Structures are given as structure tokens and as C-alpha cells.
mmCIF file of C-alpha atoms in Angstrom:
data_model
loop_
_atom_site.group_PDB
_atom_site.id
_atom_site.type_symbol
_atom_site.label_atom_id
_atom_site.label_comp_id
_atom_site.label_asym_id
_atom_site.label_seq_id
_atom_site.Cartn_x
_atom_site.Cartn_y
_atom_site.Cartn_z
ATOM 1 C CA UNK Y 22 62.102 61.989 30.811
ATOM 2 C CA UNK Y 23 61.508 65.346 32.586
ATOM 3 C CA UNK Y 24 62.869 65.211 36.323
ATOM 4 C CA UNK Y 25 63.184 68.150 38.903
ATOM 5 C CA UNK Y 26 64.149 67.135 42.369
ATOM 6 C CA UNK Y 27 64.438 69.606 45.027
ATOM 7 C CA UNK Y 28 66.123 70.074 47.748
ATOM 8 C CA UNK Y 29 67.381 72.428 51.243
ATOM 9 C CA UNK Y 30 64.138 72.185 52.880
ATOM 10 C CA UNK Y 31 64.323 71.556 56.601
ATOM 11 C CA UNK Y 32 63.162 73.587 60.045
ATOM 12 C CA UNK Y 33 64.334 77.700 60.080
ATOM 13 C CA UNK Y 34 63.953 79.927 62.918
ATOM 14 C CA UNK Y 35 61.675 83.069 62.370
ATOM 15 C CA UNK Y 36 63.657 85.318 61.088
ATOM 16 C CA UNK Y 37 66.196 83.235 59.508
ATOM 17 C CA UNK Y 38 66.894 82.209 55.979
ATOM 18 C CA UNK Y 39 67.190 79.318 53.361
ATOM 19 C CA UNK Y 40 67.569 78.016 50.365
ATOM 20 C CA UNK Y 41 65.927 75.705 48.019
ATOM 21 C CA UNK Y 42 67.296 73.734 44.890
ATOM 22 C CA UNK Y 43 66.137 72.383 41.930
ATOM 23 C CA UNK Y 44 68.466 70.012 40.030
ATOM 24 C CA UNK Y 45 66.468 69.491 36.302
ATOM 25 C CA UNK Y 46 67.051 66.925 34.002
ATOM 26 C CA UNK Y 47 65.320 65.479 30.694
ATOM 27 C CA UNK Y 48 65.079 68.726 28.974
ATOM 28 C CA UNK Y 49 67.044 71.760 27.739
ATOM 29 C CA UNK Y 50 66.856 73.767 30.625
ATOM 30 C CA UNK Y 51 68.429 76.582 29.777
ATOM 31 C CA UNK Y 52 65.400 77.731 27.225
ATOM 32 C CA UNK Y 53 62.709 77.484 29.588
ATOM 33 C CA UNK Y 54 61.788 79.265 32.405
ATOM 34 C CA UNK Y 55 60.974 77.814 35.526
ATOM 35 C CA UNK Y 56 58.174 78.546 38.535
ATOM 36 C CA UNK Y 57 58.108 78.009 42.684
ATOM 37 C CA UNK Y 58 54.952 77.064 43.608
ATOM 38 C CA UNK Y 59 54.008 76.501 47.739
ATOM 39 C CA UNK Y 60 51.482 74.643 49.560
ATOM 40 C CA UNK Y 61 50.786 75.273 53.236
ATOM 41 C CA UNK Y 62 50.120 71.830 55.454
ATOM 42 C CA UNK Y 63 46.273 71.317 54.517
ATOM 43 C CA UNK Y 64 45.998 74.691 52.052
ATOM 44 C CA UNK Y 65 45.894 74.752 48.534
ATOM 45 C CA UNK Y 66 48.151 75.453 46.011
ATOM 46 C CA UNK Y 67 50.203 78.940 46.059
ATOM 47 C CA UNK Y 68 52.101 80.650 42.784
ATOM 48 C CA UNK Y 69 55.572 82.022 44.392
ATOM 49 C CA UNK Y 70 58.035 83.133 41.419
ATOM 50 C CA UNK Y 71 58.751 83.342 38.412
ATOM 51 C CA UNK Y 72 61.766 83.605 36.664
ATOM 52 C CA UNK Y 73 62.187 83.409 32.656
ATOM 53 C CA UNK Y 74 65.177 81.201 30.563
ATOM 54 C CA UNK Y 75 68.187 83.452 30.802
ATOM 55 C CA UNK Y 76 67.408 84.399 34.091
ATOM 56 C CA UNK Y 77 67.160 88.408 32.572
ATOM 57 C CA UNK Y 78 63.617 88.567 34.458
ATOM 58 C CA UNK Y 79 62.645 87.409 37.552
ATOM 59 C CA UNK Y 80 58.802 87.984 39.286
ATOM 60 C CA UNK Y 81 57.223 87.235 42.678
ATOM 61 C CA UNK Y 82 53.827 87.095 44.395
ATOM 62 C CA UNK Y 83 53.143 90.090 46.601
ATOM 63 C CA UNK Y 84 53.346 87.401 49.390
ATOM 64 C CA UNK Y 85 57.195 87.383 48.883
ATOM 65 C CA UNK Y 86 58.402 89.904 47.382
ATOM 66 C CA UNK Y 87 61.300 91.680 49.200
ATOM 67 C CA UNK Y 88 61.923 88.258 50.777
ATOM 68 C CA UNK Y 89 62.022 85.450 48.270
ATOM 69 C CA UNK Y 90 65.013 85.624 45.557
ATOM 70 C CA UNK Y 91 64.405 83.367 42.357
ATOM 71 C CA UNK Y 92 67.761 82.398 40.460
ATOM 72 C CA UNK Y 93 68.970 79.718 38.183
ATOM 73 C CA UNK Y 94 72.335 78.590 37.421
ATOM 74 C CA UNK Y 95 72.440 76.974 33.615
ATOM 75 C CA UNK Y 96 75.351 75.556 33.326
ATOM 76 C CA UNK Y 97 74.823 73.395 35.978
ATOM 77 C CA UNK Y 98 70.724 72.922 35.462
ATOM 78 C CA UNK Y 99 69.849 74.347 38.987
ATOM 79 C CA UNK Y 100 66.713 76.605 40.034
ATOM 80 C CA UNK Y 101 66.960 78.001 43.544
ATOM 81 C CA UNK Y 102 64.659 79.627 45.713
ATOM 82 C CA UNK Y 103 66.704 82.254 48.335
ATOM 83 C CA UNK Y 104 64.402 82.612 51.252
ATOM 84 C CA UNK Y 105 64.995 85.232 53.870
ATOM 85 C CA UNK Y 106 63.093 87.180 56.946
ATOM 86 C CA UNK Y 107 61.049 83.884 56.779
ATOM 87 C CA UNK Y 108 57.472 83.804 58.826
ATOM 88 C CA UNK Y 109 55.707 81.233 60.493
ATOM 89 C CA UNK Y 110 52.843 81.328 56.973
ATOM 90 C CA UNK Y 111 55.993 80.652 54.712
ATOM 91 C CA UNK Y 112 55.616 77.247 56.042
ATOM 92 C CA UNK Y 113 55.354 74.798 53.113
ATOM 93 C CA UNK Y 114 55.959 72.090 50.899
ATOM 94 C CA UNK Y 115 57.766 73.818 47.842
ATOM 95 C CA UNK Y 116 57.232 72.633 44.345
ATOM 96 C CA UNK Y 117 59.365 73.619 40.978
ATOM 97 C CA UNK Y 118 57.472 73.474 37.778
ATOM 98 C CA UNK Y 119 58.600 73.986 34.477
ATOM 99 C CA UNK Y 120 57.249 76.621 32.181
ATOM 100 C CA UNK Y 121 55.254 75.229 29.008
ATOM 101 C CA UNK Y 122 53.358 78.271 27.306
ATOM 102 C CA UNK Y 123 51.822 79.820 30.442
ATOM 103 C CA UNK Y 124 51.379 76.813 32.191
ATOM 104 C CA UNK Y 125 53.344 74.427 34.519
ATOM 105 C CA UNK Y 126 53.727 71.146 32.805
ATOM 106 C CA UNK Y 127 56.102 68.974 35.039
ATOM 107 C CA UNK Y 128 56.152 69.468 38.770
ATOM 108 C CA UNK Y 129 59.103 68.278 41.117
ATOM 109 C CA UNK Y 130 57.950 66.092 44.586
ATOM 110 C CA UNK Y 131 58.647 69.209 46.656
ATOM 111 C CA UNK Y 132 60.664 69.992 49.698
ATOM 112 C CA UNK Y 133 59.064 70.775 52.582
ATOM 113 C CA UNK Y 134 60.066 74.285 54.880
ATOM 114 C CA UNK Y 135 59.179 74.218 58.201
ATOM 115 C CA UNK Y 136 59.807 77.868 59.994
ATOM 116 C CA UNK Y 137 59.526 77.317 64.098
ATOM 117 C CA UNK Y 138 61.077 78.262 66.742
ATOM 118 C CA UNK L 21 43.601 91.588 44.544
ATOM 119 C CA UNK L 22 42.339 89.387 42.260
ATOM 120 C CA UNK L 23 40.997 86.445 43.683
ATOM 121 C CA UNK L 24 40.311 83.344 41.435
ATOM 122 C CA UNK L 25 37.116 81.330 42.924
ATOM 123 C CA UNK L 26 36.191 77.456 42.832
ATOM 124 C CA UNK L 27 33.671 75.534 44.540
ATOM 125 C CA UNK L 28 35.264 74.181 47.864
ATOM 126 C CA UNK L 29 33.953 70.537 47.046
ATOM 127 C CA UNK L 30 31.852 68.972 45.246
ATOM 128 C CA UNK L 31 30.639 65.100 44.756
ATOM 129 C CA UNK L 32 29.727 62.889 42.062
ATOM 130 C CA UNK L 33 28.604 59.080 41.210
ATOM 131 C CA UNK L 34 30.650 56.349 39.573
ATOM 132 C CA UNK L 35 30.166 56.951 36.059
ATOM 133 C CA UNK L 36 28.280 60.279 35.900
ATOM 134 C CA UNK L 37 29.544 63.318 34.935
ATOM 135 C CA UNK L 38 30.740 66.942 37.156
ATOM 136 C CA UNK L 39 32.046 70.255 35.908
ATOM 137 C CA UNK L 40 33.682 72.377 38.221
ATOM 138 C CA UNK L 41 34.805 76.151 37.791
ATOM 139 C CA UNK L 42 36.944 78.637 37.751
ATOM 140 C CA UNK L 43 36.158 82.480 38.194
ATOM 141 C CA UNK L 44 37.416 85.719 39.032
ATOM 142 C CA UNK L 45 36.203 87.947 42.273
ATOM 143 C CA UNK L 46 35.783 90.624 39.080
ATOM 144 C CA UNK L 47 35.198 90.488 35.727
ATOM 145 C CA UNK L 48 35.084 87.461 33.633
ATOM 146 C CA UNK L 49 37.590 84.535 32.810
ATOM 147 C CA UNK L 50 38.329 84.428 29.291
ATOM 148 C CA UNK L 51 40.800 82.124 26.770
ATOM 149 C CA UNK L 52 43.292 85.285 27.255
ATOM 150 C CA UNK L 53 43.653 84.075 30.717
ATOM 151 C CA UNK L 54 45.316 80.286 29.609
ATOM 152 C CA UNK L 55 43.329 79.019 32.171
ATOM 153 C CA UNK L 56 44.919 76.034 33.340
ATOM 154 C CA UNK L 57 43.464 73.066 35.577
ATOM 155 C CA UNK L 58 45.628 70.683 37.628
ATOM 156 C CA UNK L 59 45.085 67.428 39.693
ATOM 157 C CA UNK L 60 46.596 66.496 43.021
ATOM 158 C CA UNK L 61 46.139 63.605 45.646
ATOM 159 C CA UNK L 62 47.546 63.550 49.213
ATOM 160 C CA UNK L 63 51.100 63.277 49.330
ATOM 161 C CA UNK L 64 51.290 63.889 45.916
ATOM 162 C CA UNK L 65 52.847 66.874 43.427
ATOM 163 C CA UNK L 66 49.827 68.145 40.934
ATOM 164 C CA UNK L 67 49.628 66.604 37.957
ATOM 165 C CA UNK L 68 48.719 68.891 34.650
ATOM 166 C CA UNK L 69 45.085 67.965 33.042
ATOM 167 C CA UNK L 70 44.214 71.242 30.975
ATOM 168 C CA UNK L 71 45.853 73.970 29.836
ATOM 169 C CA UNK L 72 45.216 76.875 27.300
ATOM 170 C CA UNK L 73 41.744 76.162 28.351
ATOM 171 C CA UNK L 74 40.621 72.916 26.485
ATOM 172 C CA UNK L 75 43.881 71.290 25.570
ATOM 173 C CA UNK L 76 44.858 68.088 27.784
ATOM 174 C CA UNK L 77 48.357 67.225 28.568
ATOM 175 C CA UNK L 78 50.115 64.236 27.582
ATOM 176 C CA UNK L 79 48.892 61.163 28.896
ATOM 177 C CA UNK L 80 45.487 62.736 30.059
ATOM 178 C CA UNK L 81 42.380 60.193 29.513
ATOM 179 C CA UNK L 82 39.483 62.400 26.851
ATOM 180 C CA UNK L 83 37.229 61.743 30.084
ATOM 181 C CA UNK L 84 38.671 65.517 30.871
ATOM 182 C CA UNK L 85 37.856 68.163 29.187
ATOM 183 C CA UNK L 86 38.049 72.646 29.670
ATOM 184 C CA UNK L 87 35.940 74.855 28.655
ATOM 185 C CA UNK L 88 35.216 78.709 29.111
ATOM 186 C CA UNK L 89 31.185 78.915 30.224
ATOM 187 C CA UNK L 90 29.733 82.067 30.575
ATOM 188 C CA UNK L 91 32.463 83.621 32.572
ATOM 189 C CA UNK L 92 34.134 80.991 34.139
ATOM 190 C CA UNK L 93 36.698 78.379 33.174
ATOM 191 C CA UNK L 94 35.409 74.951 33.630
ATOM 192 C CA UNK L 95 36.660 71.150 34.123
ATOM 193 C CA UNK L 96 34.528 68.738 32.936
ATOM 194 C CA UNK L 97 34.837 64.780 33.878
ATOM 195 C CA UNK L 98 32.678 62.347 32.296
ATOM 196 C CA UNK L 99 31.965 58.916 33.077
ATOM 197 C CA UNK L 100 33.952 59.835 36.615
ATOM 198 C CA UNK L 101 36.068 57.041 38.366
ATOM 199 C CA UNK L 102 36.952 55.792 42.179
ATOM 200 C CA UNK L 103 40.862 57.489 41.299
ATOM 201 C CA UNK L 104 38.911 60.931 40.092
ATOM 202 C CA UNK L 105 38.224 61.683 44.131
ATOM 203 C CA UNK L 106 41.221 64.393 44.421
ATOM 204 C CA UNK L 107 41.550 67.917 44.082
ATOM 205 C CA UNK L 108 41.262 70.195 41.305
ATOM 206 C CA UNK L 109 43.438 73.160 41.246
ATOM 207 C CA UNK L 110 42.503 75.942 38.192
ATOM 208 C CA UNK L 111 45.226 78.723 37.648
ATOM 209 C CA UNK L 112 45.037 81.968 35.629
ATOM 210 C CA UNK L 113 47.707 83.837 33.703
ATOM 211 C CA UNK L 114 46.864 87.444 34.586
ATOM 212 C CA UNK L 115 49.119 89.087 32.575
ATOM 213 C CA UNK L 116 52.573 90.887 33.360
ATOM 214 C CA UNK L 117 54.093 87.048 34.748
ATOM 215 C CA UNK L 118 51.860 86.965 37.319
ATOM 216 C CA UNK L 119 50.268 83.495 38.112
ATOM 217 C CA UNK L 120 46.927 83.162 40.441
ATOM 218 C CA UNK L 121 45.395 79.836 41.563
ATOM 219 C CA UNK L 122 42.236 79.046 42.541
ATOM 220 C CA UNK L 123 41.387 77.560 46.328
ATOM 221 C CA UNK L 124 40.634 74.166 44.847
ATOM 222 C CA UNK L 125 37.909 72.068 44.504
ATOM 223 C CA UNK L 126 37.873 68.654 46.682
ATOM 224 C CA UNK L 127 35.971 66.290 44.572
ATOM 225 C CA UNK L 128 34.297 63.125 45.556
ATOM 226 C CA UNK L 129 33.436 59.711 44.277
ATOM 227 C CA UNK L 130 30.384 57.965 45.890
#
């Protein structure tokens, strides 16, 4: 069955950088592209980034652009999330999803980011 | 910027039936959008109901059903049950990779 587990959340200083993983399993992931998705503590439900099945083509919320880096690694099933110049609003739980059409049909449990100083 | 709008809550009875929607701040939400609609509980990841506007995902009871009216997206649950009460997260495809979700719409029980 599909799985995506992520992983490197934790608590970053203004300013400072991290980043997430997202080990997939259950599926071919190297023809499917792949999504970030946040949630601020009590907020809804926030599209991040985009980036398609070969990694050729990668696309970010306005939000995060500049900031956020999407990448995958296919050989060893991996999404990441690079996060850097991170503010006190990029706190969050962060989700994976994979791509089905242009919809997310499996969701990791998320990994929560907690930027304070 | 485009702002996709839901109703901030909304409540129903045991067994009755609720449709909740998705808009845009302009213009009109149409099947070109692959409006999507997604559940979630505290603590929990979303889970997908709807996508492509009417079709439910794998595993997802016929109680649920999408629909574009007038110029909204909607969710509609019938015959609505005690482990309905979550929220109900709509997204739109706008085009160019570009994914927008809605605020989300806390639904009731009672």
C-alpha cells in the first residue's frame, strides 16, 4: 500500500534553515509527481510546491517562493522540502501528497516545523 | 490573488443531509478547475473524498457526493453520521501548477 513518511521537522531559529523528507513506498515513484502541503497550528490547509516526476519542473506558492526548494531523489524514493530564511508564519505541520490527475490522493502524517527563537 | 471561499462552519442532524461549497473571490468555479474536496479530523492528515469534481476516491462511502452548482463546487453528505463532524477542505487547480485551497468548512453533527 501507498506510504509517505516524513521527516527533519523540529524547532529553527528565524532566519535559519531546514529540511524536510519524504521516504515513499507502495508505488512507482519515479512517474508521479509529488506536492508539500502546510498547515499552521489551528489554520487550514496551505498548497506549498509542486514538483513534477523527473523532477524537470518544480513550482511554489507566492508564500515561498525564493525560500522553499522542492527536490526529489528517485533512485532512492525521497521528496524533500529545502527551507531557508524561515519566518515565524512558516510554522507548520508539513504534509507530502502524491499527485493523482490534479489532485492529492495519499497524504503522509506530516512533520511538524516549529521556527522560534 | 485568487481566493477560493467556503462557509467557515456549518451544522447538520444525524441522518439529514448538508452541502457545502466551494467558490472563487472572482469568476465562477467550473469542472476545468478539478475541484477537489478533502476530509480531515484533529490530529489527523486529510483524507481524499472527491476529486475531478464528482468522482469519490477509493474507499469513500456513496453518502458523498461533488457537484458544480451555479458557480460553486459543492460537497454533498446525505444521511450524515456522528464521524462526519470534521473539516472539509475544497482545492482548485488554477492552471499553470498552481494549487489553491479553500479556508475550510468545520462541520457539525448534532
Amino acid at each position: 500500500q501507498v506510504q509517505l513518511v516524513e521527516s527533519g521537522g523540529g524547532v529553527v531559529q528565524p532566519g535559519g534553515s531546514l529540511r524536510l523528507s519524504c521516504a515513499a513506498s507502495g508505488f512507482t515513484f519515479t512517474t508521479y509527481g509529488m506536492h508539500w502541503v502546510r498547515q499552521a497550528p489551528g489554520k487550514g490547509l496551505e498548497w506549498v510546491a509542486f514538483i513534477r516526476y523527473d523532477g524537470s519542473k518544480k513550482y511554489y506558492a507566492d508564500s515561498v517562493k525564493g525560500r522553499f526548494t522542492i527536490s526529489r531523489d528517485n533512485s532512492q524514493n525521497t521528496l524533500y522540502l529545502q527551507m531557508n530564511s524561515l519566518r515565524a508564519e512558516d510554522t507548520a505541520v508539513y504534509y507530502c501528497a502524491k499527485v493523482s490527475g490534479y489532485h492529492f490522493d495519499y497524504w503522509g502524517q506530516g512533520t511538524l516545523v516549529t521556527v522560534s527563537s | 490573488q485568487t481566493v477560493v471561499t467556503q462557509e467557515p462552519s456549518f451544522s447538520v442532524s444525524p441522518g439529514g443531509t448538508v452541502t457545502l461549497t466551494c467558490g472563487l473571490s472572482s469568476g465562477s468555479v467550473s469542472t476545468g478547475f478539478y475541484p477537489s474536496w478533502y476530509q480531515q479530523t484533529p490530529g489527523q492528515a486529510p483524507r481524499t473524498l472527491i476529486y475531478s469534481t464528482n468522482t469519490r476516491s477509493s474507499g469513500v462511502p456513496d453518502r458523498f457526493s461533488g457537484t458544480i452548482l451555479g458557480n460553486k463546487a459543492a460537497l454533498t453528505i446525505t444521511g450524515a453520521q456522528a464521524d462526519d463532524e470534521s473539516v472539509y477542505y475544497c482545492v482548485l487547480y488554477l492552471g499553470s501548477f498552481i494549487w489553491v485551497f479553500g479556508g475550510g468548512t468545520k462541520l457539525t453533527v448534532l
